[in-house]
Short mmCIF file of C-alpha atoms in Angstrom, two decimals:
data_model
loop_
_atom_site.label_atom_id
_atom_site.label_comp_id
_atom_site.label_asym_id
_atom_site.label_seq_id
_atom_site.Cartn_x
_atom_site.Cartn_y
_atom_site.Cartn_z
CA MET A 29 -1.88 0.84 -4.87
CA GLY A 30 -2.17 -3.12 -6.74
CA LYS A 31 -4.73 -5.95 -7.52
CA ARG A 32 -6.04 -9.17 -9.13
CA ILE A 33 -9.18 -10.43 -10.72
CA SER A 34 -10.88 -12.56 -13.26
CA ALA A 35 -14.38 -13.86 -13.78
CA ILE A 36 -15.75 -13.01 -10.34
CA LEU A 37 -14.38 -9.48 -10.31
CA ALA A 38 -15.23 -8.84 -13.91
CA THR A 39 -18.83 -9.66 -13.09
CA LEU A 40 -18.72 -7.59 -9.94
CA LEU A 41 -17.50 -4.49 -11.74
CA PHE A 42 -20.82 -4.42 -13.58
CA VAL A 43 -22.79 -4.87 -10.37
CA SER A 44 -21.13 -1.99 -8.62
CA VAL A 45 -21.42 -0.98 -5.02
CA ALA A 46 -18.66 1.74 -5.06
CA ALA A 47 -15.45 2.25 -3.06
CA CYS A 48 -14.21 5.00 -0.79
CA SER A 49 -10.68 5.75 0.31
CA GLY A 50 -11.54 7.84 3.37
CA SER A 51 -9.64 10.74 4.87
CA ALA A 52 -6.01 10.51 5.86
CA THR A 53 -5.37 13.94 7.35
CA PRO A 54 -7.44 17.00 8.21
CA SER A 55 -8.63 18.95 5.20
CA PRO A 56 -6.36 21.83 4.20
CA SER A 57 -7.83 25.26 4.63
CA ALA A 58 -8.98 26.82 1.38
CA SER A 59 -7.34 30.06 0.35
CA SER A 60 -9.11 32.39 -2.03
CA VAL A 61 -10.31 30.04 -4.77
CA ALA A 62 -11.82 31.08 -8.06
CA SER A 63 -14.77 29.16 -9.45
CA ALA A 64 -13.84 26.79 -12.24
CA PRO A 65 -15.64 26.14 -15.50
CA VAL A 66 -16.71 22.61 -16.27
CA THR A 67 -14.59 20.94 -18.90
CA GLY A 68 -15.97 18.65 -21.58
CA SER A 69 -17.05 15.11 -20.94
CA ALA A 70 -14.45 12.37 -20.83
CA GLN A 71 -13.81 11.30 -24.39
CA PRO A 72 -11.17 8.85 -25.50
CA ALA A 73 -7.77 10.55 -25.57
CA SER A 74 -7.69 10.15 -29.34
CA VAL A 75 -10.47 12.69 -29.81
CA ALA A 76 -10.52 14.91 -26.71
CA PRO A 77 -8.78 17.22 -26.54
CA SER A 78 -7.59 17.88 -30.09
CA VAL A 79 -4.08 16.53 -30.55
CA ALA A 80 -3.20 19.20 -33.09
CA THR A 81 -3.96 22.19 -30.87
CA VAL A 82 -2.93 21.13 -27.35
CA SER A 83 0.14 22.86 -26.02
CA GLY A 84 1.53 24.17 -22.76
CA GLU A 85 3.69 23.17 -19.82
CA ILE A 86 2.28 21.14 -16.93
CA THR A 87 3.59 19.76 -13.66
CA VAL A 88 2.36 16.31 -12.66
CA LEU A 89 2.62 15.32 -8.99
CA THR A 90 2.93 11.64 -8.09
CA ASN A 91 3.52 9.50 -5.02
CA ARG A 92 5.50 6.94 -7.03
CA THR A 93 9.02 7.93 -6.08
CA ASP A 94 10.14 4.42 -7.03
CA ILE A 95 9.18 4.64 -10.71
CA VAL A 96 9.02 8.35 -11.51
CA ASP A 97 12.27 8.14 -13.46
CA SER A 98 12.21 4.60 -14.82
CA VAL A 99 8.55 4.56 -15.87
CA PHE A 100 7.01 8.05 -15.92
CA THR A 101 9.95 9.89 -17.44
CA ALA A 102 11.69 7.16 -19.42
CA LYS A 103 8.63 5.28 -20.70
CA TYR A 104 5.43 7.32 -20.48
CA LEU A 105 6.72 10.74 -21.45
CA PRO A 106 8.07 9.76 -24.90
CA LEU A 107 4.83 7.91 -25.70
CA PHE A 108 2.71 10.84 -24.55
CA ASN A 109 4.79 13.37 -26.48
CA ALA A 110 4.57 11.26 -29.61
CA LYS A 111 0.86 12.00 -29.47
CA TYR A 112 0.95 15.45 -27.86
CA PRO A 113 4.24 17.02 -29.01
CA GLY A 114 3.12 20.47 -27.93
CA VAL A 115 2.84 19.58 -24.23
CA LYS A 116 5.85 19.78 -21.94
CA VAL A 117 5.50 17.62 -18.79
CA LYS A 118 7.47 17.93 -15.57
CA PHE A 119 7.07 15.22 -12.92
CA GLU A 120 7.44 15.76 -9.18
CA ALA A 121 7.52 12.67 -6.96
CA LEU A 122 6.69 13.35 -3.31
CA THR A 123 7.77 11.00 -0.53
CA ASP A 124 5.23 12.33 1.99
CA TYR A 125 2.56 12.83 -0.61
CA GLU A 126 -0.34 13.60 1.71
CA GLY A 127 1.63 15.95 3.92
CA GLU A 128 3.35 17.86 1.14
CA THR A 129 0.26 18.32 -1.00
CA LYS A 130 -1.73 19.45 2.04
CA THR A 131 0.80 22.21 2.60
CA ARG A 132 0.91 23.23 -1.06
CA MET A 133 -2.86 23.40 -1.29
CA ASN A 134 -2.89 26.36 1.07
CA THR A 135 -1.66 28.20 -2.04
CA THR A 136 -2.63 27.92 -5.71
CA GLU A 137 0.65 26.21 -6.61
CA TYR A 138 0.07 22.47 -6.27
CA GLY A 139 0.87 21.25 -9.74
CA ASP A 140 -1.42 21.07 -12.73
CA VAL A 141 -2.24 17.36 -12.46
CA LEU A 142 -2.16 15.57 -9.13
CA LEU A 143 -3.53 12.69 -7.12
CA ILE A 144 -6.44 14.01 -5.06
CA PRO A 145 -5.31 13.77 -1.41
CA ASN A 146 -7.38 11.63 0.94
CA ALA A 147 -7.84 14.74 3.06
CA ILE A 148 -10.16 16.36 0.53
CA THR A 149 -13.79 15.70 1.41
CA PRO A 150 -16.51 15.83 -1.28
CA ASP A 151 -17.69 19.28 -0.23
CA LYS A 152 -14.17 20.65 -0.82
CA LEU A 153 -13.55 19.16 -4.27
CA ALA A 154 -14.82 22.14 -6.28
CA GLU A 155 -12.57 24.51 -4.32
CA PHE A 156 -9.42 22.73 -5.41
CA PHE A 157 -10.17 20.71 -8.54
CA GLU A 158 -11.59 21.09 -12.01
CA PRO A 159 -14.62 18.93 -12.83
CA LEU A 160 -13.79 16.28 -15.43
CA GLY A 161 -17.41 15.69 -16.43
CA THR A 162 -20.68 14.41 -15.04
CA LEU A 163 -21.22 11.07 -13.36
CA ASP A 164 -23.67 10.06 -16.10
CA GLU A 165 -21.03 10.72 -18.76
CA LEU A 166 -17.93 9.28 -17.13
CA SER A 167 -19.53 6.23 -15.48
CA GLN A 168 -20.25 4.85 -18.94
CA LYS A 169 -16.53 4.45 -19.57
CA TYR A 170 -14.74 4.37 -16.21
CA ASN A 171 -14.94 2.36 -12.98
CA PHE A 172 -14.83 3.96 -9.51
CA THR A 173 -16.33 7.26 -10.69
CA THR A 174 -18.35 7.81 -7.49
CA GLU A 175 -15.24 8.03 -5.33
CA GLN A 176 -14.39 11.68 -6.05
CA LEU A 177 -17.89 12.90 -6.74
CA SER A 178 -19.71 16.06 -5.72
CA ASN A 179 -23.06 17.37 -6.93
CA GLY A 180 -23.12 14.94 -9.82
CA LYS A 181 -19.69 15.96 -11.08
CA VAL A 182 -16.60 13.75 -11.14
CA TYR A 183 -13.36 15.45 -10.07
CA GLY A 184 -10.90 12.57 -10.39
CA LEU A 185 -10.37 9.27 -12.20
CA ALA A 186 -8.71 6.29 -10.52
CA VAL A 187 -5.15 5.54 -11.57
CA THR A 188 -5.87 1.89 -10.82
CA GLY A 189 -8.11 -0.30 -8.67
CA ASN A 190 -7.25 -2.31 -5.56
CA ALA A 191 -8.30 -5.36 -3.65
CA ASN A 192 -7.33 -5.60 0.03
CA GLY A 193 -5.47 -8.23 2.00
CA PHE A 194 -1.95 -9.34 2.94
CA VAL A 195 1.05 -9.61 0.65
CA TYR A 196 3.07 -12.62 1.79
CA ASN A 197 6.07 -14.71 0.89
CA LYS A 198 4.48 -18.09 0.22
CA LYS A 199 7.84 -19.83 0.15
CA VAL A 200 8.35 -18.80 3.78
CA TRP A 201 4.83 -19.77 4.82
CA ASP A 202 5.18 -23.15 3.11
CA ALA A 203 8.54 -23.80 4.78
CA ALA A 204 6.94 -23.19 8.18
CA GLY A 205 4.35 -25.86 7.45
CA VAL A 206 1.29 -23.69 6.88
CA THR A 207 -0.99 -25.82 4.74
CA SER A 208 -4.16 -23.74 4.41
CA LEU A 209 -5.19 -20.10 4.45
CA PRO A 210 -6.22 -18.77 7.87
CA LYS A 211 -9.97 -18.15 8.13
CA THR A 212 -9.99 -16.33 11.47
CA PRO A 213 -7.72 -13.85 13.26
CA ASP A 214 -6.73 -16.56 15.74
CA GLU A 215 -5.69 -18.88 12.91
CA PHE A 216 -3.70 -16.05 11.35
CA LEU A 217 -1.87 -15.43 14.63
CA ALA A 218 -1.19 -19.15 14.99
CA ASP A 219 0.33 -19.24 11.51
CA LEU A 220 2.58 -16.27 12.26
CA LYS A 221 3.68 -17.97 15.49
CA LEU A 222 4.46 -21.14 13.53
CA ILE A 223 6.68 -19.09 11.22
CA LYS A 224 8.46 -17.55 14.19
CA ASP A 225 9.00 -20.94 15.83
CA LYS A 226 10.15 -22.75 12.68
CA GLU A 227 12.18 -19.95 11.09
CA SER A 228 13.85 -17.88 13.78
CA SER A 229 15.59 -15.57 11.28
CA VAL A 230 12.27 -14.51 9.71
CA THR A 231 10.07 -11.68 10.97
CA PRO A 232 6.50 -13.05 10.64
CA TYR A 233 4.90 -9.63 10.19
CA TYR A 234 6.35 -6.21 9.38
CA THR A 235 4.42 -3.12 10.48
CA ASN A 236 6.39 -0.43 8.63
CA TYR A 237 5.58 1.67 11.69
CA LYS A 238 8.16 4.41 11.13
CA ASP A 239 6.95 5.50 7.69
CA GLY A 240 3.47 5.49 9.12
CA TRP A 241 1.38 5.37 5.97
CA PRO A 242 1.59 1.55 5.66
CA LEU A 243 -0.37 1.33 8.92
CA THR A 244 -3.21 3.23 7.23
CA GLN A 245 -3.60 0.26 4.88
CA TRP A 246 -5.40 -1.65 7.63
CA GLN A 247 -8.35 0.75 7.37
CA SER A 248 -8.97 -0.35 3.78
CA ASN A 249 -10.39 -3.61 5.18
CA ARG A 250 -13.37 -1.83 6.75
CA GLY A 251 -16.68 -3.26 5.61
CA GLN A 252 -15.15 -6.65 4.85
CA ILE A 253 -15.62 -8.06 8.34
CA THR A 254 -19.40 -7.70 8.21
CA ASN A 255 -19.72 -7.81 4.41
CA ASP A 256 -21.20 -4.33 4.53
CA PRO A 257 -20.95 -2.24 1.33
CA ASN A 258 -22.53 0.69 3.19
CA TYR A 259 -20.03 0.59 6.03
CA ALA A 260 -17.82 3.56 5.13
CA ASN A 261 -20.50 6.12 4.34
CA GLY A 262 -23.45 4.64 6.23
CA THR A 263 -22.64 2.43 9.20
CA LEU A 264 -19.73 4.58 10.41
CA VAL A 265 -21.73 7.78 10.07
CA HIS A 266 -24.58 6.46 12.23
CA ALA A 267 -22.55 4.52 14.82
CA ASP A 268 -21.72 5.92 18.26
CA ALA A 269 -19.17 3.18 18.95
CA PRO A 270 -17.36 2.01 15.78
CA TRP A 271 -14.67 0.30 17.88
CA ALA A 272 -17.09 -1.77 19.98
CA ALA A 273 -16.59 -5.53 20.20
CA GLY A 274 -17.47 -7.35 16.99
CA THR A 275 -17.32 -4.29 14.75
CA ASP A 276 -15.06 -4.05 11.72
CA GLU A 277 -12.76 -1.52 13.39
CA ASN A 278 -12.47 -3.64 16.51
CA VAL A 279 -11.68 -6.87 14.66
CA ILE A 280 -9.17 -5.21 12.30
CA TYR A 281 -7.19 -3.34 14.94
CA SER A 282 -7.38 -6.09 17.55
CA LEU A 283 -5.51 -8.25 15.07
CA LEU A 284 -2.84 -5.59 14.59
CA TYR A 285 -2.52 -5.20 18.37
CA ASN A 286 -2.22 -8.94 18.97
CA ILE A 287 0.40 -9.39 16.26
CA VAL A 288 2.63 -6.88 18.00
CA LYS A 289 1.67 -7.92 21.54
CA GLN A 290 2.61 -11.53 20.82
CA GLY A 291 6.04 -10.56 19.48
CA LEU A 292 5.26 -11.52 15.90
CA SER A 293 6.44 -8.25 14.34
CA GLU A 294 9.83 -6.53 14.02
CA LYS A 295 11.68 -5.95 17.29
CA ASP A 296 12.03 -2.19 16.93
CA PRO A 297 9.26 -0.65 14.81
CA THR A 298 10.78 2.82 15.15
CA THR A 299 13.56 1.77 12.74
CA THR A 300 11.45 0.37 9.91
CA ALA A 301 11.70 1.70 6.34
CA TRP A 302 9.39 1.15 3.40
CA GLU A 303 11.79 0.75 0.48
CA PRO A 304 14.12 -1.72 2.28
CA SER A 305 11.09 -3.65 3.50
CA LYS A 306 10.34 -4.71 -0.07
CA ALA A 307 13.66 -6.53 -0.25
CA LEU A 308 13.04 -8.07 3.18
CA LEU A 309 9.73 -9.58 2.12
CA GLY A 310 10.94 -10.43 -1.39
CA GLY A 311 14.05 -12.11 0.01
CA GLY A 312 12.18 -14.09 2.66
CA LYS A 313 13.40 -12.16 5.70
CA VAL A 314 9.86 -10.92 6.33
CA ALA A 315 6.85 -13.16 5.82
CA THR A 316 3.80 -10.88 5.68
CA MET A 317 2.58 -7.30 5.29
CA GLN A 318 -0.88 -5.73 5.27
CA LEU A 319 -1.05 -3.85 1.95
CA GLY A 320 -3.42 -3.24 -0.90
CA SER A 321 -2.98 -5.43 -3.93
CA TRP A 322 -1.15 -2.55 -5.59
CA ALA A 323 1.94 -3.77 -3.69
CA ILE A 324 2.08 -7.24 -5.25
CA VAL A 325 4.02 -6.23 -8.34
CA GLN A 326 6.49 -4.19 -6.28
CA MET A 327 7.13 -7.15 -3.99
CA GLN A 328 7.50 -9.53 -6.92
CA GLU A 329 10.10 -7.25 -8.44
CA ALA A 330 11.87 -7.05 -5.08
CA ALA A 331 11.89 -10.85 -4.81
CA VAL A 332 13.67 -11.16 -8.15
CA LYS A 333 16.24 -8.51 -7.17
CA ALA A 334 16.84 -10.38 -3.90
CA GLY A 335 17.66 -13.56 -5.78
CA GLY A 336 14.28 -15.18 -5.34
CA SER A 337 11.36 -15.60 -7.68
CA ALA A 338 8.26 -13.53 -8.40
CA ASP A 339 6.36 -16.76 -7.78
CA ASP A 340 7.34 -16.54 -4.10
CA ILE A 341 5.01 -13.55 -3.63
CA HIS A 342 1.30 -14.18 -3.18
CA TYR A 343 -1.78 -12.49 -1.75
CA LEU A 344 -4.11 -13.69 0.98
CA PRO A 345 -7.44 -12.26 2.12
CA PHE A 346 -8.08 -10.80 5.55
CA PRO A 347 -8.61 -13.78 7.90
CA ASN A 348 -12.33 -13.48 8.30
CA GLN A 349 -15.24 -15.13 6.54
CA VAL A 350 -18.91 -14.29 6.16
CA GLY A 351 -21.16 -17.15 5.13
CA GLY A 352 -18.12 -19.31 4.46
CA LYS A 353 -16.54 -16.79 2.08
CA PHE A 354 -13.61 -14.42 2.31
CA ILE A 355 -14.57 -10.83 1.53
CA SER A 356 -12.42 -8.14 -0.04
CA ASN A 357 -13.17 -4.53 -0.82
CA ILE A 358 -12.47 -3.51 -4.37
CA GLY A 359 -12.05 0.17 -5.00
CA GLY A 360 -10.16 2.85 -6.80
CA ASP A 361 -6.72 3.88 -5.71
CA TYR A 362 -5.76 7.54 -5.79
CA LYS A 363 -7.78 9.60 -8.26
CA ILE A 364 -5.99 11.86 -10.69
CA GLY A 365 -7.41 15.36 -11.10
CA ILE A 366 -6.69 18.87 -12.38
CA ASN A 367 -5.78 21.85 -10.20
CA VAL A 368 -8.61 24.36 -10.51
CA HIS A 369 -5.98 27.12 -10.77
CA SER A 370 -4.00 25.47 -13.58
CA GLN A 371 -3.18 27.78 -16.48
CA ASN A 372 -2.98 24.83 -18.87
CA LYS A 373 -6.12 22.81 -18.19
CA GLU A 374 -6.42 21.47 -21.73
CA ALA A 375 -2.87 20.09 -21.59
CA ALA A 376 -3.58 18.71 -18.13
CA ARG A 377 -6.69 16.96 -19.44
CA ALA A 378 -4.70 15.54 -22.34
CA TRP A 379 -2.32 13.92 -19.83
CA ILE A 380 -5.18 12.46 -17.77
CA ASP A 381 -6.97 11.04 -20.82
CA TRP A 382 -3.76 9.52 -22.16
CA PHE A 383 -2.76 8.11 -18.77
CA GLU A 384 -6.16 6.50 -18.17
CA ASN A 385 -6.65 5.07 -21.65
CA GLU A 386 -3.22 4.41 -23.10
CA SER A 387 -0.46 4.20 -20.47
CA ASN A 388 -1.34 0.63 -19.37
CA PHE A 389 -0.37 1.72 -15.83
CA ALA A 390 -3.04 -0.28 -14.00
CA PHE A 391 -2.24 -3.55 -15.76
CA ASP A 392 1.52 -3.08 -15.39
CA GLN A 393 1.12 -2.43 -11.68
CA GLY A 394 -1.13 -5.43 -11.16
CA GLY A 395 -4.25 -3.31 -10.84
CA VAL A 396 -7.89 -3.49 -11.75
CA SER A 397 -8.42 -1.39 -14.86
CA PRO A 398 -10.10 1.99 -14.28
CA VAL A 399 -11.53 1.65 -17.79
CA LYS A 400 -14.62 -0.51 -18.08
CA GLY A 401 -13.82 -3.66 -20.00
CA GLY A 402 -10.09 -3.03 -19.63
CA LYS A 403 -7.66 -5.92 -19.40
CA ASN A 404 -6.98 -7.08 -15.85
CA PRO A 405 -3.71 -8.63 -14.59
CA PRO A 406 -2.86 -12.10 -13.28
CA GLN A 407 -1.90 -10.89 -9.80
CA LEU A 408 -5.42 -11.41 -8.42
CA SER A 409 -5.51 -15.09 -9.31
CA ASP A 410 -4.89 -16.07 -5.66
CA PHE A 411 -8.19 -14.51 -4.66
CA ASP A 412 -10.01 -16.12 -7.57
CA GLY A 413 -8.62 -19.49 -6.52
CA VAL A 414 -10.22 -19.35 -3.08
CA GLY A 415 -13.45 -17.73 -4.21
CA VAL A 416 -13.02 -14.33 -2.58
CA ALA A 417 -16.20 -12.27 -2.87
CA TYR A 418 -15.59 -8.65 -3.84
CA ILE A 419 -17.60 -5.70 -2.59
CA GLU A 420 -17.37 -1.97 -3.26
CA GLN A 421 -18.12 0.63 -0.62
CA ALA A 422 -21.16 2.63 -1.69
CA PRO A 423 -21.17 6.43 -1.84
CA ALA A 424 -22.99 8.43 0.80
CA ALA A 425 -26.77 8.54 0.64
CA ALA A 426 -28.41 11.67 -0.72
CA GLY A 427 -28.17 14.42 1.85
CA GLU A 428 -25.33 12.70 3.75
CA GLU A 429 -22.45 13.64 1.47
CA GLY A 430 -19.49 14.80 3.52
CA LEU A 431 -20.87 13.66 6.89
CA LEU A 432 -18.11 11.11 7.42
CA GLY A 433 -15.49 13.77 6.80
CA LYS A 434 -17.20 16.16 9.20
CA ILE A 435 -17.23 13.53 11.96
CA GLN A 436 -13.55 12.84 11.39
CA ASP A 437 -12.70 16.53 11.54
CA GLN A 438 -14.82 17.16 14.65
CA SER A 439 -13.53 14.08 16.50
CA GLU A 440 -9.95 14.61 15.30
CA ILE A 441 -9.91 10.95 14.28
CA GLN A 442 -8.95 10.72 10.63
CA LEU A 443 -9.65 7.08 9.84
CA PHE A 444 -6.85 6.87 7.29
CA ASP A 445 -4.38 8.69 9.52
CA GLN A 446 -1.35 6.87 10.89
CA ALA A 447 -1.35 8.41 14.37
CA TRP A 448 -3.96 6.27 16.12
CA PRO A 449 -2.81 2.94 14.59
CA GLN A 450 0.71 3.87 15.77
CA ARG A 451 -0.82 4.46 19.19
CA ILE A 452 -2.16 0.90 19.11
CA VAL A 453 1.24 -0.48 18.12
CA ASP A 454 2.92 1.54 20.86
CA ALA A 455 0.51 0.12 23.45
CA ALA A 456 1.05 -3.42 22.18
CA ARG A 457 4.85 -3.17 22.31
CA GLY A 458 4.81 -1.69 25.81
CA ALA A 459 5.98 1.78 24.82
CA THR A 460 2.98 3.25 26.69
CA ASN A 461 0.84 2.18 29.62
CA GLU A 462 -2.37 2.12 27.60
CA GLY A 463 -4.44 -0.99 27.01
CA LEU A 464 -6.32 -1.74 23.82
CA ASP A 465 -9.73 -1.52 25.50
CA ALA A 466 -8.87 1.93 26.83
CA ILE A 467 -7.81 3.09 23.37
CA PHE A 468 -11.01 1.79 21.81
CA ALA A 469 -13.08 3.44 24.55
CA ASP A 470 -11.33 6.76 23.94
CA LEU A 471 -11.91 6.55 20.18
CA ASN A 472 -15.56 5.64 20.70
CA GLY A 473 -16.04 8.52 23.10
CA LYS A 474 -14.60 11.08 20.71
CA TRP A 475 -16.60 9.70 17.80
CA LYS A 476 -19.87 9.76 19.76
CA ALA A 477 -19.24 13.30 20.97
CA ALA A 478 -18.52 14.47 17.43
CA ARG A 479 -21.76 12.97 16.13
CA ALA A 480 -23.68 14.64 18.95
CA THR A 481 -22.06 18.03 18.26
CA LEU A 482 -22.97 17.71 14.60
CA SER A 483 -26.51 16.52 15.50
CA ILE A 484 -26.22 13.41 13.34
CA LYS A 485 -28.85 10.81 14.13
#
């Protein structure tokens, strides 16, 4: 999903602390799965695999329903086939990517190349995906290689990298009289209220509640509140009450609750829609959305289509500072991998190598390059301008791989699921009789019980 960076991020990518996307839905059950041989190390697409001998037909699954025809089919496929004429590629774009792939992965038919679903925990990778090489090999060339890692083997490469924050229409914020970036949740709420008071036709914040997945974007801010690169795979694993006052989860979701509670979001969240929301923000009818930086380019394009300017769309960090600095996680987006059951693994690998090294996808989508030393886009200049400090979430410590996923499964709280953030929105808008404290207490109780059942200290 999108990004921006320059000197600070370029430096940070060499001093890595590693990102994690977390689980979005329960892991699919594994059907009978054959063991898979390890493929060769990741070489540049020009030399591995051999262009002259690669052939076969592959199906590539993607979540990019918006550009599968205009970019993947019309642009990428001819360029790929110019290099690999013997490979036939079929694209399938899935609207509910997580849900549909979860269902398909109960069989062996889930495409040849696909984005590894958030539901797949490290201990399940080898059951569903072909290793692409070792961490030692691939980390020399690619960023974010620890994010789909198991037993020293890398199972997926990031399609792009993301920063985290809010996409906003700066023209709208400026017109309301906002003169500086909010540094605290209270300042953020005050700015949204100012927009509502000054521009009655504008929705200050849009939840995208109905589609659900946009609400999962809030979870990507975890670790930023306390500037904790070990938050995802360390702090959460060893905490009995992740939603207690002052914690990252509490601060993040209290802000979401208060936005809705104070009437600063759309009137009826059950009628929201993702694709139309781009035009709403681009055209100045909506002021702000919580999204990864992957969304910047899409919103800029929407602004132009709505008669505005790409310059109207900017990116602001989560309203929280540590030591006087804004913090933003930087991490890989979806990782692209190979179905362990694919009958055309060499052709599948050819697509992955070409996509990573030659498609220019990350730059075109405003993303941090997955290739070390790759060119980065201008979309992250807003963060550079205010000195945002970037961190990466570190992988689990030795012996603790998969623990976070096990707690999520046992507690039935998938951190990147949409259900419990929707529950918070429903409470805030008065659709239920729950209070936020009661919701947090319930989540804490389930999390603590899961840790106890799993005997995690």
